[in-house]
Amino acid sequence: MPPRKQTDSSKQSICSSIGALIRSRLRATTCKYVGFFVLLFISSYLYLSPLIITSVPQEPISTDYLNADVSKRDAVRAAFQHAWSSYEQDAMGADEYHPISHRGFNFSGDGGIGYTVVDALDTMLIMGLHDEHARARQWILDKHSFEREGNFNTFETTIRVLGGLLSAYHLAGDTLYLERAVDLADRLLPAFDTPTGLPLPMVNLAKRVGVRDQWSSDQISTAEAATLQLEFKYLAQLTRKNIYWSKVENVMSVIYKSLLPHSLVPIFMSASKGDFTQSDIRLGSRGDSYYEYLIKQYLQTNRTEPIYKKMYADSMKGLHDNLVQKTSRQGLTYIAELIPHRSKDGSVTWDRSAKQDHLVCFLAGSLMLGATTSGAAKHFISIPPRLEELTQEGQRDWQTGVNLLETCMDTHRTSTGLSPEIVMFRANEEKGESERDWFIKNSRKGGPSSYDARYMLRPETVESLFIAWRLTGDLKYRQHAWNIFSAIENHCRLEEGGYATVLDVDTVPVSRDDKQETFFLSETLKYLYMTFSDSSIIPLDKYVFNTEGHPLPIFKPTDTKPAFAL
Ligand SMILES: *[C@@H]1O[C@H](CO)[C@@H](O)[C@H](O)[C@H]1NC(C)=O
Ligand SMILES: *[C@@H]1O[C@H](CO)[C@@H](O)[C@H](O)[C@H]1NC(C)=O
């Protein structure tokens, strides 16, 4: 199946499909004049009787068309060029970029594997930056190699590099990218050679062997093991090689068998036993994308695998029963964490912590996306969704998603307009003189900044704003996204080139850390760009985004049989 370029086929409005209806009626008549009078009759009837318009069957989600905001979209594109061009000049080919010292950095002493270049390819294609893309492709052709003697993180390499190559292959139709994706995937497969099939956290790409955690040799991060599936499954679909499918599907079946009654997952597992080890439960780091990939695995194969609908639904019930909280003053919805404690008699009790990572903000959009698909009463629903189109669970998830997004916006009420890495919500009894229902731990205005106070160019809030915008067409989401973009321009942008992490979102003028994360190019700027683009750019009913913002097409699995079913 040759990949096709983005088309505007979904660009259609309710009006034009009424036009299509009329045209198809016309085709049925043999006489043009009769056709003309039919057209005249129908259009005057439509004009005089607006009721008939509302009785036209509800349009599928893909045909509701949202217009671009051209000047804002182009401002985001210019920001990408500002970030990319200084990287290209100072550090082309290096895995990471340190924009203040104008240096590149590789994850192995044996040379990099093109983290930044590959992560940025599809954003260039989506933004129509053809010259930049041509030079990046040339670098991959001439200089790029996976024959590197070094330990690369299985999860990061999959989501950034494999995901980036697959998305670029789909968008550009360039087999160079598919060849590299196959080469990489084959080097990653040995990670799954454990007694349970849960993947080891690292791989030596040149030696083709999995590498155990340095500190705890049996330990596997749950989200890392369960956030490889979209990439390997799409590769299986492209190559018709079942091994890519079965390795990652097996991981899901191991997790499924170990699930606790509430279907929430502790963040660590045992590679040898396949069960959970006593560890935190959270939607932030090491937990987050497990839940994201449940709903997205259901969507990727066009809702043909009910097991993922069930696993997702069960986990969202567990989330609402155990983790969804509200602050008492402003009523801000947040997602708490559960911390296990073993008491003297050996039993485990769980304490609830009011800590929320910026990472959790992905969940707002994910809940809204889930509500309109897995939680919908039919395949295509309105923009914005109508209550009766959602199941009870769908309505619950939609509301929590909307509320959580409000909270994430509230965490931007800082001196810079940027949100901190981690916030703590105030308990009922804590008054606090602050205007905010949350605070940054170990941080005082003007004092030394804590790790929690930084903004490292993360995408999660703008990702959720993008999804919320596409699903509602509500301009407030575009306005929020623009405010965040403006804060990034004001505080993260370096005049001489690039963007850098801000150390304390509550101190102006800001101090910065010498790092431009690769996800700034693959996610933050891409989601912002798409928020201001028209909705024919990567429509949500045709794509799922991997957790690094790389769009992969939705497909019906052909000869790759799901290894795991209800
Ligand atoms: C990083 O690796 C790339 C090869 O992928 C090489 O071109 C570059 O010089 C290396 N950069 C540094 C800073 O070592
Ligand atoms: C997914 O399923 C829907 C409803 O059955 C169908 O209209 C759509 O074309 C399918 N999409 C793909 C990519 O198979």
CSV table of N, CA and C in Angstrom, one decimal, residues 227-373:
chain,number,residue,atom,x,y,z
A,227,THR,N,4.4,1.8,25.6
A,227,THR,CA,4.3,2.9,24.7
A,227,THR,C,5.3,2.7,23.6
A,228,LEU,N,5.1,1.5,23.0
A,228,LEU,CA,5.9,1.1,21.8
A,228,LEU,C,4.9,0.6,20.7
A,229,GLN,N,3.7,0.4,21.1
A,229,GLN,CA,2.7,-0.4,20.3
A,229,GLN,C,2.3,0.3,19.0
A,230,LEU,N,2.0,1.6,19.1
A,230,LEU,CA,1.6,2.3,17.9
A,230,LEU,C,2.6,2.2,16.8
A,231,GLU,N,3.9,2.4,17.2
A,231,GLU,CA,5.0,2.4,16.2
A,231,GLU,C,5.2,1.0,15.6
A,232,PHE,N,5.3,0.0,16.4
A,232,PHE,CA,5.6,-1.3,15.9
A,232,PHE,C,4.4,-1.9,15.2
A,233,LYS,N,3.2,-1.6,15.6
A,233,LYS,CA,2.1,-2.1,14.9
A,233,LYS,C,1.9,-1.5,13.5
A,234,TYR,N,2.2,-0.2,13.4
A,234,TYR,CA,2.1,0.5,12.1
A,234,TYR,C,3.2,-0.1,11.2
A,235,LEU,N,4.4,-0.4,11.7
A,235,LEU,CA,5.5,-1.0,10.9
A,235,LEU,C,5.1,-2.4,10.5
A,236,ALA,N,4.4,-3.1,11.3
A,236,ALA,CA,3.9,-4.5,10.9
A,236,ALA,C,2.9,-4.4,9.8
A,237,GLN,N,2.1,-3.4,9.9
A,237,GLN,CA,1.1,-3.2,8.8
A,237,GLN,C,1.8,-2.8,7.5
A,238,LEU,N,2.8,-2.0,7.5
A,238,LEU,CA,3.5,-1.6,6.3
A,238,LEU,C,4.3,-2.7,5.7
A,239,THR,N,5.0,-3.5,6.6
A,239,THR,CA,5.9,-4.5,6.1
A,239,THR,C,5.3,-5.9,6.0
A,240,ARG,N,4.1,-6.1,6.6
A,240,ARG,CA,3.4,-7.4,6.7
A,240,ARG,C,4.3,-8.4,7.4
A,241,LYS,N,5.1,-7.9,8.4
A,241,LYS,CA,5.9,-8.8,9.2
A,241,LYS,C,5.3,-8.8,10.6
A,242,ASN,N,4.8,-10.0,10.9
A,242,ASN,CA,4.0,-10.2,12.2
A,242,ASN,C,4.8,-10.0,13.4
A,243,ILE,N,6.1,-10.2,13.3
A,243,ILE,CA,6.9,-10.2,14.6
A,243,ILE,C,6.9,-8.8,15.3
A,244,TYR,N,6.8,-7.7,14.5
A,244,TYR,CA,6.7,-6.4,15.1
A,244,TYR,C,5.4,-6.3,15.9
A,245,TRP,N,4.4,-6.9,15.3
A,245,TRP,CA,3.1,-6.8,16.0
A,245,TRP,C,3.1,-7.7,17.2
A,246,SER,N,3.5,-8.9,17.1
A,246,SER,CA,3.3,-9.9,18.2
A,246,SER,C,4.2,-9.5,19.4
A,247,LYS,N,5.4,-8.9,19.2
A,247,LYS,CA,6.2,-8.5,20.3
A,247,LYS,C,5.5,-7.5,21.2
A,248,VAL,N,4.9,-6.5,20.6
A,248,VAL,CA,4.3,-5.4,21.4
A,248,VAL,C,2.9,-5.8,21.9
A,249,GLU,N,2.3,-6.6,21.2
A,249,GLU,CA,0.9,-7.1,21.6
A,249,GLU,C,1.1,-8.0,22.8
A,250,ASN,N,2.1,-8.8,22.8
A,250,ASN,CA,2.4,-9.6,24.0
A,250,ASN,C,2.6,-8.8,25.3
A,251,VAL,N,3.2,-7.6,25.2
A,251,VAL,CA,3.4,-6.8,26.3
A,251,VAL,C,2.1,-6.4,26.9
A,252,MET,N,1.1,-6.1,26.0
A,252,MET,CA,-0.2,-5.7,26.5
A,252,MET,C,-0.9,-6.8,27.2
A,253,SER,N,-0.7,-8.0,26.7
A,253,SER,CA,-1.4,-9.2,27.3
A,253,SER,C,-0.7,-9.5,28.7
A,254,VAL,N,0.6,-9.3,28.8
A,254,VAL,CA,1.2,-9.5,30.1
A,254,VAL,C,0.7,-8.5,31.1
A,255,ILE,N,0.5,-7.3,30.7
A,255,ILE,CA,0.0,-6.3,31.6
A,255,ILE,C,-1.4,-6.6,32.0
A,256,TYR,N,-2.2,-7.0,31.0
A,256,TYR,CA,-3.6,-7.2,31.2
A,256,TYR,C,-3.8,-8.3,32.3
A,257,LYS,N,-3.0,-9.4,32.2
A,257,LYS,CA,-3.1,-10.4,33.2
A,257,LYS,C,-2.7,-10.0,34.6
A,258,SER,N,-1.9,-9.0,34.7
A,258,SER,CA,-1.4,-8.5,36.0
A,258,SER,C,-2.2,-7.4,36.6
A,259,LEU,N,-3.2,-6.9,35.9
A,259,LEU,CA,-3.9,-5.7,36.3
A,259,LEU,C,-4.5,-5.9,37.7
A,260,LEU,N,-4.5,-4.8,38.5
A,260,LEU,CA,-5.1,-4.8,39.8
A,260,LEU,C,-6.6,-4.5,39.6
A,261,PRO,N,-7.4,-4.7,40.7
A,261,PRO,CA,-8.9,-4.6,40.5
A,261,PRO,C,-9.3,-3.2,40.0
A,262,HIS,N,-8.6,-2.1,40.3
A,262,HIS,CA,-9.0,-0.8,39.8
A,262,HIS,C,-8.5,-0.5,38.4
A,263,SER,N,-7.7,-1.4,37.9
A,263,SER,CA,-7.1,-1.2,36.5
A,263,SER,C,-6.2,0.0,36.3
A,264,LEU,N,-5.7,0.6,37.5
A,264,LEU,CA,-4.7,1.6,37.4
A,264,LEU,C,-3.3,0.8,37.6
A,265,VAL,N,-2.3,1.3,36.9
A,265,VAL,CA,-1.0,0.6,36.9
A,265,VAL,C,0.1,1.2,37.8
A,266,PRO,N,0.7,0.5,38.7
A,266,PRO,CA,1.9,1.0,39.3
A,266,PRO,C,3.0,1.2,38.3
A,267,ILE,N,3.9,2.1,38.5
A,267,ILE,CA,4.8,2.5,37.4
A,267,ILE,C,6.0,1.5,37.2
A,268,PHE,N,6.1,0.5,38.0
A,268,PHE,CA,7.2,-0.5,37.7
A,268,PHE,C,6.7,-1.9,37.7
A,269,MET,N,7.3,-2.7,36.8
A,269,MET,CA,7.0,-4.1,36.7
A,269,MET,C,8.3,-5.0,36.8
A,270,SER,N,8.1,-6.3,37.0
A,270,SER,CA,9.2,-7.2,37.0
A,270,SER,C,9.4,-7.8,35.6
A,271,ALA,N,10.6,-7.7,35.0
A,271,ALA,CA,10.8,-8.3,33.7
A,271,ALA,C,10.7,-9.8,33.8
A,272,SER,N,11.1,-10.4,34.9
A,272,SER,CA,11.1,-11.9,35.0
A,272,SER,C,9.8,-12.5,35.3
A,273,LYS,N,9.0,-11.8,36.2
A,273,LYS,CA,7.7,-12.3,36.6
A,273,LYS,C,6.5,-11.7,35.9
A,274,GLY,N,6.7,-10.5,35.3
A,274,GLY,CA,5.6,-9.9,34.6
A,274,GLY,C,4.5,-9.3,35.5
A,275,ASP,N,4.8,-9.2,36.8
A,275,ASP,CA,3.8,-8.5,37.6
A,275,ASP,C,4.3,-7.1,38.1
A,276,PHE,N,3.4,-6.4,38.7
A,276,PHE,CA,3.7,-5.0,39.2
A,276,PHE,C,4.5,-5.1,40.4
A,277,THR,N,5.5,-4.2,40.6
A,277,THR,CA,6.2,-4.1,41.9
A,277,THR,C,5.6,-3.0,42.6
A,278,GLN,N,5.9,-3.0,44.0
A,278,GLN,CA,5.3,-1.9,44.8
A,278,GLN,C,5.8,-0.6,44.4
A,279,SER,N,5.0,0.2,43.8
A,279,SER,CA,5.5,1.5,43.2
A,279,SER,C,4.3,2.5,43.1
A,280,ASP,N,4.6,3.7,42.8
A,280,ASP,CA,3.6,4.7,42.7
A,280,ASP,C,2.6,4.5,41.6
A,281,ILE,N,1.4,5.0,41.8
A,281,ILE,CA,0.4,5.0,40.7
A,281,ILE,C,0.2,6.5,40.3
A,282,ARG,N,0.5,6.8,39.1
A,282,ARG,CA,0.3,8.2,38.7
A,282,ARG,C,0.1,8.4,37.2
A,283,LEU,N,-0.5,9.5,36.8
A,283,LEU,CA,-0.7,9.8,35.4
A,283,LEU,C,0.5,10.7,34.9
A,284,GLY,N,1.5,10.9,35.7
A,284,GLY,CA,2.6,11.7,35.3
A,284,GLY,C,3.7,10.8,34.8
A,285,SER,N,5.0,11.1,35.1
A,285,SER,CA,6.1,10.4,34.5
A,285,SER,C,6.0,8.9,34.8
A,286,ARG,N,6.3,8.1,33.8
A,286,ARG,CA,6.4,6.6,33.9
A,286,ARG,C,5.0,6.0,34.0
A,287,GLY,N,3.9,6.8,34.0
A,287,GLY,CA,2.6,6.2,34.0
A,287,GLY,C,1.8,6.7,32.8
A,288,ASP,N,2.0,8.0,32.5
A,288,ASP,CA,1.1,8.7,31.6
A,288,ASP,C,0.8,8.0,30.3
A,289,SER,N,1.8,7.6,29.5
A,289,SER,CA,1.4,7.2,28.1
A,289,SER,C,0.9,5.7,28.1
A,290,TYR,N,0.9,5.0,29.2
A,290,TYR,CA,0.2,3.7,29.3
A,290,TYR,C,-1.2,3.9,28.9
A,291,TYR,N,-1.9,4.9,29.6
A,291,TYR,CA,-3.3,5.2,29.4
A,291,TYR,C,-3.5,5.8,28.0
A,292,GLU,N,-2.6,6.7,27.6
A,292,GLU,CA,-2.7,7.3,26.2
A,292,GLU,C,-2.7,6.3,25.2
A,293,TYR,N,-1.8,5.2,25.3
A,293,TYR,CA,-1.8,4.2,24.2
A,293,TYR,C,-2.9,3.2,24.3
A,294,LEU,N,-3.6,3.1,25.4
A,294,LEU,CA,-4.8,2.3,25.4
A,294,LEU,C,-5.8,2.8,24.5
A,295,ILE,N,-6.2,4.1,24.6
A,295,ILE,CA,-7.2,4.6,23.7
A,295,ILE,C,-6.7,4.7,22.3
A,296,LYS,N,-5.4,5.0,22.2
A,296,LYS,CA,-4.9,5.2,20.8
A,296,LYS,C,-4.7,3.8,20.1
A,297,GLN,N,-4.5,2.8,20.8
A,297,GLN,CA,-4.4,1.5,20.2
A,297,GLN,C,-5.8,1.1,19.7
A,298,TYR,N,-6.8,1.5,20.5
A,298,TYR,CA,-8.2,1.2,20.0
A,298,TYR,C,-8.5,2.0,18.7
A,299,LEU,N,-8.0,3.3,18.7
A,299,LEU,CA,-8.3,4.1,17.5
A,299,LEU,C,-7.4,3.7,16.3
A,300,GLN,N,-6.2,3.3,16.6
A,300,GLN,CA,-5.3,3.0,15.4
A,300,GLN,C,-5.8,2.0,14.5
A,301,THR,N,-6.4,0.9,15.0
A,301,THR,CA,-7.0,-0.1,14.1
A,301,THR,C,-8.5,0.1,13.9
A,302,ASN,N,-8.8,1.4,13.9
A,302,ASN,CA,-10.2,1.8,13.6
A,302,ASN,C,-11.3,1.1,14.4
A,303,ARG,N,-11.0,1.0,15.7
A,303,ARG,CA,-12.0,0.5,16.7
A,303,ARG,C,-12.3,-1.0,16.4
A,304,THR,N,-11.4,-1.7,15.9
A,304,THR,CA,-11.7,-3.1,15.6
A,304,THR,C,-11.2,-4.1,16.8
A,305,GLU,N,-10.5,-3.6,17.8
A,305,GLU,CA,-10.1,-4.4,18.9
A,305,GLU,C,-10.7,-4.0,20.2
A,306,PRO,N,-11.8,-4.7,20.6
A,306,PRO,CA,-12.6,-4.3,21.8
A,306,PRO,C,-11.8,-4.4,23.1
A,307,ILE,N,-10.7,-5.2,23.1
A,307,ILE,CA,-9.9,-5.4,24.3
A,307,ILE,C,-9.4,-4.0,24.7
A,308,TYR,N,-9.0,-3.1,23.8
A,308,TYR,CA,-8.5,-1.8,24.2
A,308,TYR,C,-9.5,-0.9,24.6
A,309,LYS,N,-10.7,-1.0,24.1
A,309,LYS,CA,-11.8,-0.2,24.6
A,309,LYS,C,-12.1,-0.6,26.0
A,310,LYS,N,-12.1,-1.9,26.3
A,310,LYS,CA,-12.3,-2.4,27.7
A,310,LYS,C,-11.2,-1.9,28.6
A,311,MET,N,-10.0,-2.1,28.2
A,311,MET,CA,-8.9,-1.7,29.1
A,311,MET,C,-8.9,-0.2,29.4
A,312,TYR,N,-9.2,0.5,28.3
A,312,TYR,CA,-9.3,2.0,28.5
A,312,TYR,C,-10.4,2.4,29.4
A,313,ALA,N,-11.6,1.8,29.2
A,313,ALA,CA,-12.8,2.1,30.0
A,313,ALA,C,-12.6,1.8,31.4
A,314,ASP,N,-12.0,0.6,31.7
A,314,ASP,CA,-11.8,0.1,33.1
A,314,ASP,C,-10.8,1.1,33.7
A,315,SER,N,-9.7,1.5,33.0
A,315,SER,CA,-8.8,2.4,33.7
A,315,SER,C,-9.3,3.8,33.9
A,316,MET,N,-10.2,4.2,33.1
A,316,MET,CA,-10.8,5.6,33.3
A,316,MET,C,-11.8,5.5,34.4
A,317,LYS,N,-12.5,4.4,34.6
A,317,LYS,CA,-13.3,4.2,35.8
A,317,LYS,C,-12.4,4.2,37.1
A,318,GLY,N,-11.3,3.5,37.1
A,318,GLY,CA,-10.4,3.5,38.2
A,318,GLY,C,-9.8,4.9,38.5
A,319,LEU,N,-9.6,5.6,37.4
A,319,LEU,CA,-9.1,7.0,37.5
A,319,LEU,C,-10.1,7.9,38.3
A,320,HIS,N,-11.4,7.8,37.8
A,320,HIS,CA,-12.4,8.6,38.5
A,320,HIS,C,-12.7,8.1,39.9
A,321,ASP,N,-12.6,6.8,40.2
A,321,ASP,CA,-12.9,6.3,41.5
A,321,ASP,C,-11.8,6.7,42.5
A,322,ASN,N,-10.5,6.8,42.0
A,322,ASN,CA,-9.4,7.0,42.9
A,322,ASN,C,-8.6,8.2,42.8
A,323,LEU,N,-8.5,8.8,41.6
A,323,LEU,CA,-7.5,9.9,41.4
A,323,LEU,C,-8.1,11.3,41.1
A,324,VAL,N,-9.3,11.4,40.6
A,324,VAL,CA,-9.8,12.7,40.2
A,324,VAL,C,-10.2,13.4,41.5
A,325,GLN,N,-9.6,14.6,41.7
A,325,GLN,CA,-9.9,15.4,42.9
A,325,GLN,C,-10.2,16.8,42.5
A,326,LYS,N,-10.8,17.6,43.4
A,326,LYS,CA,-11.1,19.0,43.2
A,326,LYS,C,-10.6,19.8,44.3
A,327,THR,N,-10.0,21.0,44.0
A,327,THR,CA,-9.6,21.9,45.1
A,327,THR,C,-10.9,22.5,45.7
A,328,SER,N,-10.8,22.8,47.0
A,328,SER,CA,-12.0,23.3,47.7
A,328,SER,C,-12.4,24.7,47.3
A,329,ARG,N,-11.4,25.6,47.1
A,329,ARG,CA,-11.7,27.0,46.9
A,329,ARG,C,-12.1,27.3,45.4
A,330,GLN,N,-11.2,27.1,44.5
A,330,GLN,CA,-11.6,27.4,43.1
A,330,GLN,C,-12.3,26.2,42.4
A,331,GLY,N,-12.3,25.0,43.0
A,331,GLY,CA,-12.9,23.9,42.4
A,331,GLY,C,-12.1,23.4,41.2
A,332,LEU,N,-10.8,23.5,41.3
A,332,LEU,CA,-9.9,23.0,40.2
A,332,LEU,C,-9.8,21.5,40.2
A,333,THR,N,-10.1,20.9,39.0
A,333,THR,CA,-10.0,19.4,38.9
A,333,THR,C,-8.5,19.1,38.7
A,334,TYR,N,-8.0,18.1,39.5
A,334,TYR,CA,-6.6,17.6,39.3
A,334,TYR,C,-6.6,16.1,39.4
A,335,ILE,N,-5.5,15.6,39.0
A,335,ILE,CA,-5.3,14.1,39.1
A,335,ILE,C,-4.2,13.8,40.2
A,336,ALA,N,-4.6,13.2,41.3
A,336,ALA,CA,-3.7,12.9,42.4
A,336,ALA,C,-2.9,11.7,42.1
A,337,GLU,N,-1.9,11.4,42.9
A,337,GLU,CA,-1.0,10.3,42.8
A,337,GLU,C,-1.3,9.4,44.0
A,338,LEU,N,-1.0,8.1,43.8
A,338,LEU,CA,-1.1,7.2,45.0
A,338,LEU,C,0.3,6.6,45.3
A,339,ILE,N,0.6,6.8,46.6
A,339,ILE,CA,2.0,6.3,47.0
A,339,ILE,C,1.8,5.1,48.0
A,340,PRO,N,2.4,4.0,47.7
A,340,PRO,CA,2.2,2.8,48.5
A,340,PRO,C,3.1,2.8,49.8
A,341,HIS,N,2.5,2.3,50.9
A,341,HIS,CA,3.3,2.1,52.1
A,341,HIS,C,3.0,0.7,52.6
A,342,ARG,N,4.1,0.0,53.0
A,342,ARG,CA,3.9,-1.3,53.6
A,342,ARG,C,3.9,-1.2,55.1
A,343,SER,N,2.9,-1.6,55.7
A,343,SER,CA,2.9,-1.5,57.2
A,343,SER,C,3.5,-2.7,57.8
A,344,LYS,N,3.6,-2.7,59.1
A,344,LYS,CA,4.4,-3.8,59.8
A,344,LYS,C,3.8,-5.1,59.6
A,345,ASP,N,2.5,-5.2,59.5
A,345,ASP,CA,1.9,-6.5,59.2
A,345,ASP,C,2.0,-7.0,57.8
A,346,GLY,N,2.6,-6.2,56.9
A,346,GLY,CA,2.9,-6.6,55.6
A,346,GLY,C,1.8,-6.1,54.6
A,347,SER,N,0.7,-5.5,55.1
A,347,SER,CA,-0.3,-5.1,54.2
A,347,SER,C,0.1,-3.7,53.6
A,348,VAL,N,-0.4,-3.4,52.4
A,348,VAL,CA,0.0,-2.2,51.7
A,348,VAL,C,-1.2,-1.2,51.8
A,349,THR,N,-0.9,0.0,52.2
A,349,THR,CA,-1.9,1.1,52.1
A,349,THR,C,-1.4,2.2,51.2
A,350,TRP,N,-2.4,2.9,50.6
A,350,TRP,CA,-2.0,3.9,49.6
A,350,TRP,C,-2.3,5.3,50.1
A,351,ASP,N,-1.4,6.2,50.1
A,351,ASP,CA,-1.6,7.6,50.4
A,351,ASP,C,-1.8,8.4,49.1
A,352,ARG,N,-2.8,9.3,49.2
A,352,ARG,CA,-3.0,10.2,48.1
A,352,ARG,C,-2.2,11.5,48.1
A,353,SER,N,-1.5,11.8,47.1
A,353,SER,CA,-0.7,13.0,47.0
A,353,SER,C,-1.2,14.0,46.0
A,354,ALA,N,-1.3,15.2,46.4
A,354,ALA,CA,-1.9,16.3,45.6
A,354,ALA,C,-0.9,16.9,44.6
A,355,LYS,N,0.0,16.1,44.1
A,355,LYS,CA,1.1,16.5,43.2
A,355,LYS,C,0.7,16.2,41.8
A,356,GLN,N,0.9,17.2,40.9
A,356,GLN,CA,0.6,17.0,39.5
A,356,GLN,C,1.7,17.4,38.6
A,357,ASP,N,2.2,16.5,37.8
A,357,ASP,CA,3.2,16.9,36.8
A,357,ASP,C,2.6,17.6,35.6
A,358,HIS,N,3.4,18.5,35.0
A,358,HIS,CA,2.9,19.1,33.8
A,358,HIS,C,2.5,18.0,32.8
A,359,LEU,N,3.2,16.9,32.8
A,359,LEU,CA,3.0,15.8,31.9
A,359,LEU,C,1.5,15.4,31.9
A,360,VAL,N,0.9,15.5,33.1
A,360,VAL,CA,-0.5,15.0,33.3
A,360,VAL,C,-1.5,15.8,32.4
A,361,CYS,N,-1.1,16.9,31.9
A,361,CYS,CA,-2.0,17.7,31.1
A,361,CYS,C,-2.3,17.1,29.7
A,362,PHE,N,-1.5,16.1,29.3
A,362,PHE,CA,-1.9,15.4,28.1
A,362,PHE,C,-3.3,14.7,28.3
A,363,LEU,N,-3.6,14.4,29.5
A,363,LEU,CA,-4.8,13.6,29.8
A,363,LEU,C,-6.1,14.4,29.5
A,364,ALA,N,-6.0,15.7,29.6
A,364,ALA,CA,-7.2,16.5,29.3
A,364,ALA,C,-7.7,16.2,27.8
A,365,GLY,N,-6.8,16.4,26.9
A,365,GLY,CA,-7.1,16.1,25.5
A,365,GLY,C,-7.4,14.6,25.2
A,366,SER,N,-6.7,13.8,25.9
A,366,SER,CA,-6.9,12.4,25.7
A,366,SER,C,-8.3,11.9,26.2
A,367,LEU,N,-8.7,12.5,27.3
A,367,LEU,CA,-10.1,12.2,27.8
A,367,LEU,C,-11.1,12.7,26.8
A,368,MET,N,-10.9,13.9,26.3
A,368,MET,CA,-11.9,14.4,25.3
A,368,MET,C,-11.9,13.6,24.0
A,369,LEU,N,-10.7,13.2,23.6
A,369,LEU,CA,-10.7,12.3,22.4
A,369,LEU,C,-11.3,11.0,22.7
A,370,GLY,N,-11.1,10.4,23.9
A,370,GLY,CA,-11.7,9.1,24.3
A,370,GLY,C,-13.2,9.3,24.4
A,371,ALA,N,-13.7,10.4,24.9
A,371,ALA,CA,-15.1,10.6,25.1
A,371,ALA,C,-15.8,10.6,23.8
A,372,THR,N,-15.2,11.1,22.8
A,372,THR,CA,-15.9,11.3,21.5
A,372,THR,C,-15.7,10.1,20.6
A,373,THR,N,-15.0,9.1,21.0
A,373,THR,CA,-14.7,7.9,20.2
A,373,THR,C,-15.2,6.6,21.0
